[in-house]
Coordinates of C-alpha atoms and ligand atoms in Angstrom, one line a residue:
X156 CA 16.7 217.5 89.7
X157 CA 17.5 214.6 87.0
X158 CA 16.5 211.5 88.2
X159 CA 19.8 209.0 88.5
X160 CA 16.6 206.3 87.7
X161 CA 14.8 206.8 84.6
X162 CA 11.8 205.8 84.9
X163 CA 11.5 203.4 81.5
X164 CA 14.6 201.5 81.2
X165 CA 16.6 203.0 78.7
X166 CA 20.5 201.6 77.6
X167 CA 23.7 202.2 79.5
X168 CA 26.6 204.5 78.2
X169 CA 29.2 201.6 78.8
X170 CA 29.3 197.9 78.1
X171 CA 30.3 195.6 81.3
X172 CA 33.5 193.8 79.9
X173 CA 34.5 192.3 83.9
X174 CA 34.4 192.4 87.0
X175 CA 37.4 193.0 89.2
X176 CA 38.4 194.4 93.1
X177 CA 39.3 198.0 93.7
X178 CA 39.8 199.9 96.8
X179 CA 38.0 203.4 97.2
X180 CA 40.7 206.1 97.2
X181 CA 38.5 207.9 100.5
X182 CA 38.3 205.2 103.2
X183 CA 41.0 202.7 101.4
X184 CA 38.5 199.4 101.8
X185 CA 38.8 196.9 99.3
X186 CA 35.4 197.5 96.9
X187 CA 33.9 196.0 94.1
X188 CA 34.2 197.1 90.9
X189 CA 33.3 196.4 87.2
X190 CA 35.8 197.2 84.7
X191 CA 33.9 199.1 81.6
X192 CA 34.1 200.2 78.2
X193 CA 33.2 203.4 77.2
X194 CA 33.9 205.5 73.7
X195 CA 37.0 203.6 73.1
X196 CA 38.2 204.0 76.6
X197 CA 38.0 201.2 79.5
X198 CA 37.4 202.5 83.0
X199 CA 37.0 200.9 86.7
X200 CA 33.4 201.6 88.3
X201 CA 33.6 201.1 91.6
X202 CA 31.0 201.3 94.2
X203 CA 31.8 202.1 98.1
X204 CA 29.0 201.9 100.3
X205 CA 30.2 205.3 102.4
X206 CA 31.5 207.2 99.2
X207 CA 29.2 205.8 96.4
X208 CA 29.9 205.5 92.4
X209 CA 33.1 206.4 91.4
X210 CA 35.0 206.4 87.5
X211 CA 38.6 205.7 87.2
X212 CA 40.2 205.8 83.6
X213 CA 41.9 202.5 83.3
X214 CA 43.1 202.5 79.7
X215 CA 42.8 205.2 77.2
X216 CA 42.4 202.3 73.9
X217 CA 39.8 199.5 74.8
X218 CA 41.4 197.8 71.5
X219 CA 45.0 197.4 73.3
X220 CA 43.0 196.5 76.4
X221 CA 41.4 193.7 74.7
X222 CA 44.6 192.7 73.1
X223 CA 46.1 191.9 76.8
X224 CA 44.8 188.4 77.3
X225 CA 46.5 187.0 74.4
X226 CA 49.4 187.5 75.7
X227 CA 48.9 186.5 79.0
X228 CA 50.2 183.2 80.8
X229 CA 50.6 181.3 84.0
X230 CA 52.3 183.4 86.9
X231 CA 55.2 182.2 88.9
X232 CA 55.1 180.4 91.7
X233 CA 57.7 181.5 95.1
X234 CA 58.4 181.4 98.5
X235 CA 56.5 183.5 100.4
X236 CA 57.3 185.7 103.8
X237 CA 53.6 186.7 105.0
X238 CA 49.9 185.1 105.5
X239 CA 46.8 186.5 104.0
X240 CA 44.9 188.4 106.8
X241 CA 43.3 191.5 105.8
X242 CA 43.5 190.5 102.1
X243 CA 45.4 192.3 99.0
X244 CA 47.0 194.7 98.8
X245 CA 47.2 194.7 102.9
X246 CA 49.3 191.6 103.0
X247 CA 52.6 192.5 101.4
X248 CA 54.5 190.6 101.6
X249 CA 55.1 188.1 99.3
X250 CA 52.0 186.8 101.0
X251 CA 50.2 183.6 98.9
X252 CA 48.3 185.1 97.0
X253 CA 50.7 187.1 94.8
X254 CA 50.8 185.3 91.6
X255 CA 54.4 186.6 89.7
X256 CA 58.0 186.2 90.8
X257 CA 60.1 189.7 91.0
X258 CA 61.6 190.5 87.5
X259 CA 63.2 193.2 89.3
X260 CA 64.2 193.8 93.0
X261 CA 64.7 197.2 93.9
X262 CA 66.7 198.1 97.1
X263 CA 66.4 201.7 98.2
X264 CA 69.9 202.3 99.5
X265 CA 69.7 205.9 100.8
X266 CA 66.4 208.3 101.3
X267 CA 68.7 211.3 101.3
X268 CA 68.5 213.0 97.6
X269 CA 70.1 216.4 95.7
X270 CA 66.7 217.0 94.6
X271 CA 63.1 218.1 96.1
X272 CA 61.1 216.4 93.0
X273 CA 57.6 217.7 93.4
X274 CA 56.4 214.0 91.8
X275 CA 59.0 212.1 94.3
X276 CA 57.2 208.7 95.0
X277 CA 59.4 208.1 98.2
X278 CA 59.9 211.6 99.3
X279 CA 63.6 211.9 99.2
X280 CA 65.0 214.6 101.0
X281 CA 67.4 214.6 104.0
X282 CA 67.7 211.2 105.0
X283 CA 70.1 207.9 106.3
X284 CA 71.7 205.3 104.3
X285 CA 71.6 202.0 104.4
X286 CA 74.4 200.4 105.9
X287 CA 76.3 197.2 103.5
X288 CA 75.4 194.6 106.1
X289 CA 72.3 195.8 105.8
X290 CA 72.3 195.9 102.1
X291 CA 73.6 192.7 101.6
X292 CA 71.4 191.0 103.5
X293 CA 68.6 192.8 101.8
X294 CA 70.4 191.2 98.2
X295 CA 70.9 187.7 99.8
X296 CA 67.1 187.9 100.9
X297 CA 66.0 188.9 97.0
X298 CA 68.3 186.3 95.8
X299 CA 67.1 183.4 98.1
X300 CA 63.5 184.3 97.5
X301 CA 64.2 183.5 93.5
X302 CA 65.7 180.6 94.1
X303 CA 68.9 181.1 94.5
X304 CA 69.6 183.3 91.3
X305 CA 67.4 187.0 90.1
X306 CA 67.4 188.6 87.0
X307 CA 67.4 192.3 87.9
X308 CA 68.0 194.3 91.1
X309 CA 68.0 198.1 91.0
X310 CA 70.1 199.9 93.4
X311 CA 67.8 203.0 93.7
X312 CA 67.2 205.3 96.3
X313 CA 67.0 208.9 97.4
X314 CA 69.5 209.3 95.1
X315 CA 71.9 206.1 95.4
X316 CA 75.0 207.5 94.3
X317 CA 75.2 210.0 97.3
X318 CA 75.9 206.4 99.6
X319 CA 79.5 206.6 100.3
X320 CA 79.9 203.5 99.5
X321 CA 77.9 202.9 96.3
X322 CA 80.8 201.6 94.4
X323 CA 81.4 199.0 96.9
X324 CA 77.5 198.4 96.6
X325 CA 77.8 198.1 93.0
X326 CA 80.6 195.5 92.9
X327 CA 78.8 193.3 95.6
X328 CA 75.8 193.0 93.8
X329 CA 77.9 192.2 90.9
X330 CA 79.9 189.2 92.9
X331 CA 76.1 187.5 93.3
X332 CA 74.4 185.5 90.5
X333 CA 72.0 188.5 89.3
X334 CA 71.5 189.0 85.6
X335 CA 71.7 192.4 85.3
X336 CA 72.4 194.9 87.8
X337 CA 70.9 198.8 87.6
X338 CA 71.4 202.3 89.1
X339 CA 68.5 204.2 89.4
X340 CA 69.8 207.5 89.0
X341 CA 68.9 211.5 88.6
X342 CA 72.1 211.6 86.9
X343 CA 73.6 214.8 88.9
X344 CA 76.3 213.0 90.0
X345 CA 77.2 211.7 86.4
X346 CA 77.3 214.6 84.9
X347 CA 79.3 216.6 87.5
X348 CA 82.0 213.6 88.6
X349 CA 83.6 212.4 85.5
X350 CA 86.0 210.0 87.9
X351 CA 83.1 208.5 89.2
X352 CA 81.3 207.6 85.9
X353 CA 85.2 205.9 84.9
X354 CA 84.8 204.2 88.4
X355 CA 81.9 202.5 87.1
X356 CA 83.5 201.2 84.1
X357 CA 84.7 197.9 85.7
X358 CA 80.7 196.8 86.0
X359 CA 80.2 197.0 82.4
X360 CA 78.8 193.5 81.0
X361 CA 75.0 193.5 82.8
X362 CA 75.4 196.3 84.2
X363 CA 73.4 199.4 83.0
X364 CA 72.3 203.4 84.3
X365 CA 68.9 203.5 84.5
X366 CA 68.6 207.4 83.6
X367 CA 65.4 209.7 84.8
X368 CA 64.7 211.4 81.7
X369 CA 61.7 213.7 81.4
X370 CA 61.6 215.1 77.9
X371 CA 62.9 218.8 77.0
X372 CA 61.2 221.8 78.0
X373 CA 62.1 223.8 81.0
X374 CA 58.9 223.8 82.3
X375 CA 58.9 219.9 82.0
X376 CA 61.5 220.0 84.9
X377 CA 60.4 222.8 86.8
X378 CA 57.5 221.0 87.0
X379 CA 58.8 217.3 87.5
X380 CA 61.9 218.1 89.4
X381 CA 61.9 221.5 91.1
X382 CA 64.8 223.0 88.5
X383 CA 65.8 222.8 85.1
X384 CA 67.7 219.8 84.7
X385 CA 68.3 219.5 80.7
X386 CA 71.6 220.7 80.4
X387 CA 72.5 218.0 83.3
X388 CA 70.7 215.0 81.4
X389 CA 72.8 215.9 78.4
X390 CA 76.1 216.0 80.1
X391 CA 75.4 212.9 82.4
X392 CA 74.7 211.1 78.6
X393 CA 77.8 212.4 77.3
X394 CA 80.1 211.2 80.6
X395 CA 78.2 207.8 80.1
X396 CA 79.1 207.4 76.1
X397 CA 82.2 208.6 76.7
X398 CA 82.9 205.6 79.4
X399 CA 80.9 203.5 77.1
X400 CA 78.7 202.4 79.9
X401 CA 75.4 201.6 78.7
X402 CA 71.9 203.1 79.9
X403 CA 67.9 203.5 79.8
X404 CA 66.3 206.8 80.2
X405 CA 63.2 206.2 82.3
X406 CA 60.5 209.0 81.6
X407 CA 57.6 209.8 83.6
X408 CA 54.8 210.8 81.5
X409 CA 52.7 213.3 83.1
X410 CA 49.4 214.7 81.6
X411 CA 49.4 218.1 80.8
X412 CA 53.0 218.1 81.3
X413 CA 55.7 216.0 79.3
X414 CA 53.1 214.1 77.5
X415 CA 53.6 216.2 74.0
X416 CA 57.5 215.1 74.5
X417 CA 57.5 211.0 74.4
X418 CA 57.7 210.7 70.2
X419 CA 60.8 213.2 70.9
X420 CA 62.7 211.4 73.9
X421 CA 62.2 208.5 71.8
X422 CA 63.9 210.0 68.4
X423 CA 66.7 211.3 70.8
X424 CA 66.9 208.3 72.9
X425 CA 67.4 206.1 69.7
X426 CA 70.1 208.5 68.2
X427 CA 72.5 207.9 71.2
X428 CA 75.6 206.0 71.5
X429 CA 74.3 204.1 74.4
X430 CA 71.1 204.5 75.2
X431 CA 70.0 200.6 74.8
X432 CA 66.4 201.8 75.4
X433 CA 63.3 203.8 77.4
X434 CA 60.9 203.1 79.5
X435 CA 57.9 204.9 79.9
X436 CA 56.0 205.1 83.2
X437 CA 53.0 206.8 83.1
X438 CA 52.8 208.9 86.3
X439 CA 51.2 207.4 89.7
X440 CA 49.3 209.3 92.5
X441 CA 51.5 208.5 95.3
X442 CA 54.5 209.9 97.4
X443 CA 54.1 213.7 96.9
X444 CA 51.1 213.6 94.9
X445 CA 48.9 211.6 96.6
X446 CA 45.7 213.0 95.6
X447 CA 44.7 213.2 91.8
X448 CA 42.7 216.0 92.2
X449 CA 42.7 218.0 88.7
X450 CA 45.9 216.2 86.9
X451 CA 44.9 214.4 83.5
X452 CA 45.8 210.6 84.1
X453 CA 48.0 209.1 81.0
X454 CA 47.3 205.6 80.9
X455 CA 50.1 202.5 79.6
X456 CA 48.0 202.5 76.0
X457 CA 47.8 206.0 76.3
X458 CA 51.6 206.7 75.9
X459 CA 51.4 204.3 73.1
X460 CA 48.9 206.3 71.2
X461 CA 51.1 209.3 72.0
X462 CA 54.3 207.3 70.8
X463 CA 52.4 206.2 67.8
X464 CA 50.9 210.3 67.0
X465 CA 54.8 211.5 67.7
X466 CA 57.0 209.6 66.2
X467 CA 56.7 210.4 62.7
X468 CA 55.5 206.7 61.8
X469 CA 58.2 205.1 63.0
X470 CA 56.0 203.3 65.7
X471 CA 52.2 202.1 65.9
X472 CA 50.4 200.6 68.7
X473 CA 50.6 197.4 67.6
X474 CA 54.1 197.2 67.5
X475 CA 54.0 196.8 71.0
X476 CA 52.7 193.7 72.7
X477 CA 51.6 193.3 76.7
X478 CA 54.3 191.8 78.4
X479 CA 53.5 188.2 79.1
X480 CA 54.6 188.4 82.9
X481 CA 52.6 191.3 83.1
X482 CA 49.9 191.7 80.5
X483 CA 47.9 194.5 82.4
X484 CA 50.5 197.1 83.1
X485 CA 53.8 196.5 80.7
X486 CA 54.1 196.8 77.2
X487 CA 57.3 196.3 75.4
X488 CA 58.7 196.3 72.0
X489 CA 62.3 195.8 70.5
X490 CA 63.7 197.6 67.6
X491 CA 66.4 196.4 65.7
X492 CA 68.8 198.0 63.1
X493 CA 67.5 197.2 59.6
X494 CA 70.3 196.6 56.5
X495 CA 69.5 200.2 55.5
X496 CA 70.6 201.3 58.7
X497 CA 66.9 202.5 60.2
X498 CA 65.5 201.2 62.8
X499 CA 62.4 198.7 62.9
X500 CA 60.3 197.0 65.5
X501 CA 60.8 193.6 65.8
X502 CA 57.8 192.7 66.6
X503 CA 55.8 194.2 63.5
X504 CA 54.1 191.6 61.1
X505 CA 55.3 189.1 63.9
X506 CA 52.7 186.7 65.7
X507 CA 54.8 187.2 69.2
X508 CA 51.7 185.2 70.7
X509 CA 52.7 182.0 68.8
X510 CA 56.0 182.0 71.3
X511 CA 54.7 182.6 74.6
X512 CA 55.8 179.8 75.5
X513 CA 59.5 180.6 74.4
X514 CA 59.7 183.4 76.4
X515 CA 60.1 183.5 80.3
X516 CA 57.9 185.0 82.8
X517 CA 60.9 187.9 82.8
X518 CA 61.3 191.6 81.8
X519 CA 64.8 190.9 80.9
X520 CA 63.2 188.7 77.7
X521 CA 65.8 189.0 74.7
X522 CA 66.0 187.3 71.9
X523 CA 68.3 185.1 72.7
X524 CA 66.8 183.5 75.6
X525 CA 63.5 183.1 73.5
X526 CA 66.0 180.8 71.3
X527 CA 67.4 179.3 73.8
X528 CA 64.6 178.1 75.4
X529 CA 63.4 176.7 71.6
X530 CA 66.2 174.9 71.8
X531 CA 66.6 173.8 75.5
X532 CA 65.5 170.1 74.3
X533 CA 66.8 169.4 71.1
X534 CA 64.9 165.7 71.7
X535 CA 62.2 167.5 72.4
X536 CA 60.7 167.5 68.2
X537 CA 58.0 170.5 68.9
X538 CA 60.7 172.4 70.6
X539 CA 63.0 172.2 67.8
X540 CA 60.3 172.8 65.5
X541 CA 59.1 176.0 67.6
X542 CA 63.0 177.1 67.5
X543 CA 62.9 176.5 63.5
X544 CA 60.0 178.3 63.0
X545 CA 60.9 181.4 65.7
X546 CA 64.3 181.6 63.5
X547 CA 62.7 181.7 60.4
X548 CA 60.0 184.3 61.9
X549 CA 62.9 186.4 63.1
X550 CA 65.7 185.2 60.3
X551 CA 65.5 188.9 59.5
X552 CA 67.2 190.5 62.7
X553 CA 69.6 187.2 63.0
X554 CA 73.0 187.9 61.2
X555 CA 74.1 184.8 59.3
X556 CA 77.2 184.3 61.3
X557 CA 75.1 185.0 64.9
X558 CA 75.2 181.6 66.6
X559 CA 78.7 180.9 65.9
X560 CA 79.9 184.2 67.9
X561 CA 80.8 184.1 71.5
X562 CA 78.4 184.6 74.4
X563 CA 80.5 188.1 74.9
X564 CA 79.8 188.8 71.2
X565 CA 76.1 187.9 71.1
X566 CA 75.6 190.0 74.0
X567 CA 77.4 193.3 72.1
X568 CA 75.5 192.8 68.7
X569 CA 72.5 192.2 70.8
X570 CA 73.3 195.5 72.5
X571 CA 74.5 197.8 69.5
X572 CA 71.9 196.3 67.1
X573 CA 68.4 196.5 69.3
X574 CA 67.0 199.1 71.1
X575 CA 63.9 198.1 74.2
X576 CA 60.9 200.2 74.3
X577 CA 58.9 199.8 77.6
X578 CA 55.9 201.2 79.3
X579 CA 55.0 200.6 83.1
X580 CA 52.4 202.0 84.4
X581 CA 52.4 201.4 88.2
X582 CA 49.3 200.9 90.5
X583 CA 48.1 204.5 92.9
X584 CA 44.3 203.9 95.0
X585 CA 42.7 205.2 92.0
X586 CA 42.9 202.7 89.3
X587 CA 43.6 199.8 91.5
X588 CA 43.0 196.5 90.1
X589 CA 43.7 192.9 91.9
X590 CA 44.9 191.1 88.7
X591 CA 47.0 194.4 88.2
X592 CA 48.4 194.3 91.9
X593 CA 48.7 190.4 91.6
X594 CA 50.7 189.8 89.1
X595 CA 53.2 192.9 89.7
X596 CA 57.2 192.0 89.2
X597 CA 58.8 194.9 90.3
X598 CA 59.0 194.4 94.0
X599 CA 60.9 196.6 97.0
X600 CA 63.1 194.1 98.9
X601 CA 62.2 195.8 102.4
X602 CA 65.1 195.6 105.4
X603 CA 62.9 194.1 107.1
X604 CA 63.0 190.9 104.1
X605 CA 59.9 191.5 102.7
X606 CA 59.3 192.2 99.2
X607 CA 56.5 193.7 98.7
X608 CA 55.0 195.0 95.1
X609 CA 56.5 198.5 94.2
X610 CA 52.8 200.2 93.6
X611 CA 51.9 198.5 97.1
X612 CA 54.7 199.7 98.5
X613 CA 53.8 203.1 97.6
X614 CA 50.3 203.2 98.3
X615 CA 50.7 201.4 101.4
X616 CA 53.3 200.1 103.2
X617 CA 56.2 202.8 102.9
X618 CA 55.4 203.8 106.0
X619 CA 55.2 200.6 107.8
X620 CA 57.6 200.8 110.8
X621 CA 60.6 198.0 110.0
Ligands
SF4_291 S1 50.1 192.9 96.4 FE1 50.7 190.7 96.3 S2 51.9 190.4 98.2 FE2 50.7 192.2 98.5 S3 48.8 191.6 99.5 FE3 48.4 191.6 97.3 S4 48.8 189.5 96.6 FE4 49.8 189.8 98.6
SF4_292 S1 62.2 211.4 92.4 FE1 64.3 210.6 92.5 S2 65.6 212.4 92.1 FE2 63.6 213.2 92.6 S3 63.6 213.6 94.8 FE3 62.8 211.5 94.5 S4 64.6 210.2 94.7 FE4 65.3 212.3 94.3
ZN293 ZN1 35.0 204.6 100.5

């Protein structure tokens, strides 16, 4: 039998880069763990006493991993609702330790769903809604917890448009000082109720579809979603552009599945009327797949790699930068529409990590907040220098005539002229991380008025009785 000892010391395949918490996937205790590099790749090594040495593939391109902590910065501070007691991620929450605000707030309305998704994270089947005192005290909750104003919540589900009363969902949300409002949707509805997609015309203005859009094949969906949903996505697309309401596809990237399709949802996404941009989410081992067993993990710099091998040059890894609210597990990019009518990353060439300070601990960061915020003190001189030297940065992708348009005008170029490129990669008990779990911003606002991380949630607390 080989020896796990050798007995002259001889080198390790991996170099130590940290060290980090993890939690062993078998007994789910909290373990220590170093985070490693290895050929390129970075990995967790985590040792349980009761299950031993186990490998984890955190990131499939050491080089982007490296790359995070340039762009990271201080978290938010917030109210919290919980105490530490058994310690993260047991505490949800927000319990004191959690170090970023919620970017986005997601209220699951409804677990009843028109689909069976073999990947569903909440298990959506037959279930109850949620009723609109309910729901609005769940909103009023997210809302106080920010301070009084949020910048996203996601109405999500189950499948939220089956609520009988989502319009009257939508349109309270939109009477309360969020930034943008978003329907998570499976898009069945849109594409088979035309009179519902006009009914959601009064929300347009920060108001968007957030669109689940898996990439092409048949197999793809029969895979992802139980049935062939193409034809479905294409129509629900169509109803949107027609009502000109604007949307995201959100693909889940799945290895072995979709992940040959990301370069192409991307070229397709770009090419429609109003698709303002995709995010990526690399898939999680949660809700119906709880157990990893024999899938191929896709990391966050993996679908970059993907996006960089698929789409015909338009995009490279380093286009995209680690989103300063969330360095470990979002990476964004903006594209904007050059004078020869192609489109370009903003961010290329660019040193984005000269402005962190310009731009907000937020996934709703656009341009025009980074410049307002250069020029939130015009007394201020390095503020008005930073603003000088961001416009002249940027001057290509700002139109001559751009500050002297109205607000409802900036927001219109702003939509027609950029297009967001995003990847999340969500936490499962496999490639757990504390700094990961930490500084999470998409959190479930819970009826019991919690809010509690979304990968936490999933791992953990979905089943905690309310
Ligand atoms: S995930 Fe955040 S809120 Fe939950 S226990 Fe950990 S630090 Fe606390
Ligand atoms: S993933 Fe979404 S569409 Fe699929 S079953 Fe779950 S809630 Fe429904
Ligand atoms: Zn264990």
């Amino acid at each position: 039998m080989k020896s796990e000892h050798p007995s002259s010391p001889s080198l390790r395949d991996y170099t130590f880069f940290e060290s980090t918490t993890s939690i062993c996937p078998q007994c789910m205790n909290t373990v220590a763990a170093k985070v490693v590099v290895r050929n390129g790749q970075v990995f967790l090594l985590k040792y349980c006493a009761h299950h031993g040495e186990q490998w984890e593939l955190l990131e499939e391109s050491a080089e982007y991993h490296l790359r995070k902590r340039l762009y990271d910065k201080p978290g938010t501070k917030m109210k919290v609702h919980t105490t530490v007691s058994r310690g993260c991620p047991f505490d949800c929450g927000i319990c004191p330790q959690h170090d970023q605000h919620a970017c986005i707030g997601l209220i699951e309305i409804t677990n009843s769903c028109d689909l069976r998704c073999p990947l569903c994270y909440a298990g959506a089947g037959e279930g109850e809604h949620l009723t609109l005192t309910t729901i609005e005290r769940m909103m009023d909750f997210f809302l106080d917890s920010e301070g009084g104003q949020a910048e996203i919540l996601q109405i999500s589900g189950g499948e939220p448009t089956l609520h009988p009363q989502i319009i009257d969902i939508i349109r309270l949300a939109k009477s309360k000082p969020f930034k943008y409002v978003m329907l998570n949707t499976n898009g069945l509805r849109l594409a088979e109720d035309k009179a519902f997609v006009e009914a959601l015309q009064e929300f347009r203005g920060g108001f968007e579809v957030y669109l689940q859009f898996d990439g092409f094949k048949e197999q793809t969906y029969l895979q992802l979603r139980g049935r062939n949903l193409l034809e479905c996505k294409r129509q629900a697309l169509e109803n949107l552009a027609f009502a000109k309401i604007p949307s995201t596809l959100v693909s889940t990237v799945s290895g072995g599945i979709n992940e040959e399709e990301v370069g192409k949802i991307f070229l397709f996404g770009l090419k429609q009327p109003y698709v303002r941009g995709i995010n990526f989410q690399p898939e999680g081992f949660f809700g119906r797949i709880p157990d990893i067993g024999k899938r191929k993990r896709v990391t966050l710099s993996g679908v970059l790699q993907r996006l960089e091998q698929q789409s015909s040059g338009m995009l490279k890894i380093s286009d995209f930068i680690p989103l300063p609210c969330n360095v470990e597990r979002v990476a964004i990019t903006f594209l904007y529409r050059s004078q020869q009518g192609g489109f370009l990353p903003i961010t290329r060439d660019a040193r984005i990590q000269d402005y962190l300070h310009l731009i907000d601990n937020t996934f709703a960061f656009t341009i025009e907040d980074a410049l307002k915020n250069a020029g939130r003190s015009i007394t201020d001189i390095k503020a008005s220098l930073d603003c000088c030297k961001f416009i002249s940065d940027f001057r290509h992708i700002i139109p001559f005539n751009f500050f002297a348009k109205s607000k409802q005008r900036k927001m219109e170029y702003i939509d027609e002229n950029t297009f967001r490129l995003s990847v999340t990669s969500f936490i499962d008990r496999y490639d757990f991380d504390i700094k990961s779990m930490q500084k999470e911003c998409v959190h479930v606002i819970t009826p019991d008025l919690r809010k509690i991380p979304f990968s936490a949630y999933n791992m953990i607390h979905r089943g905690d009785k309310t």
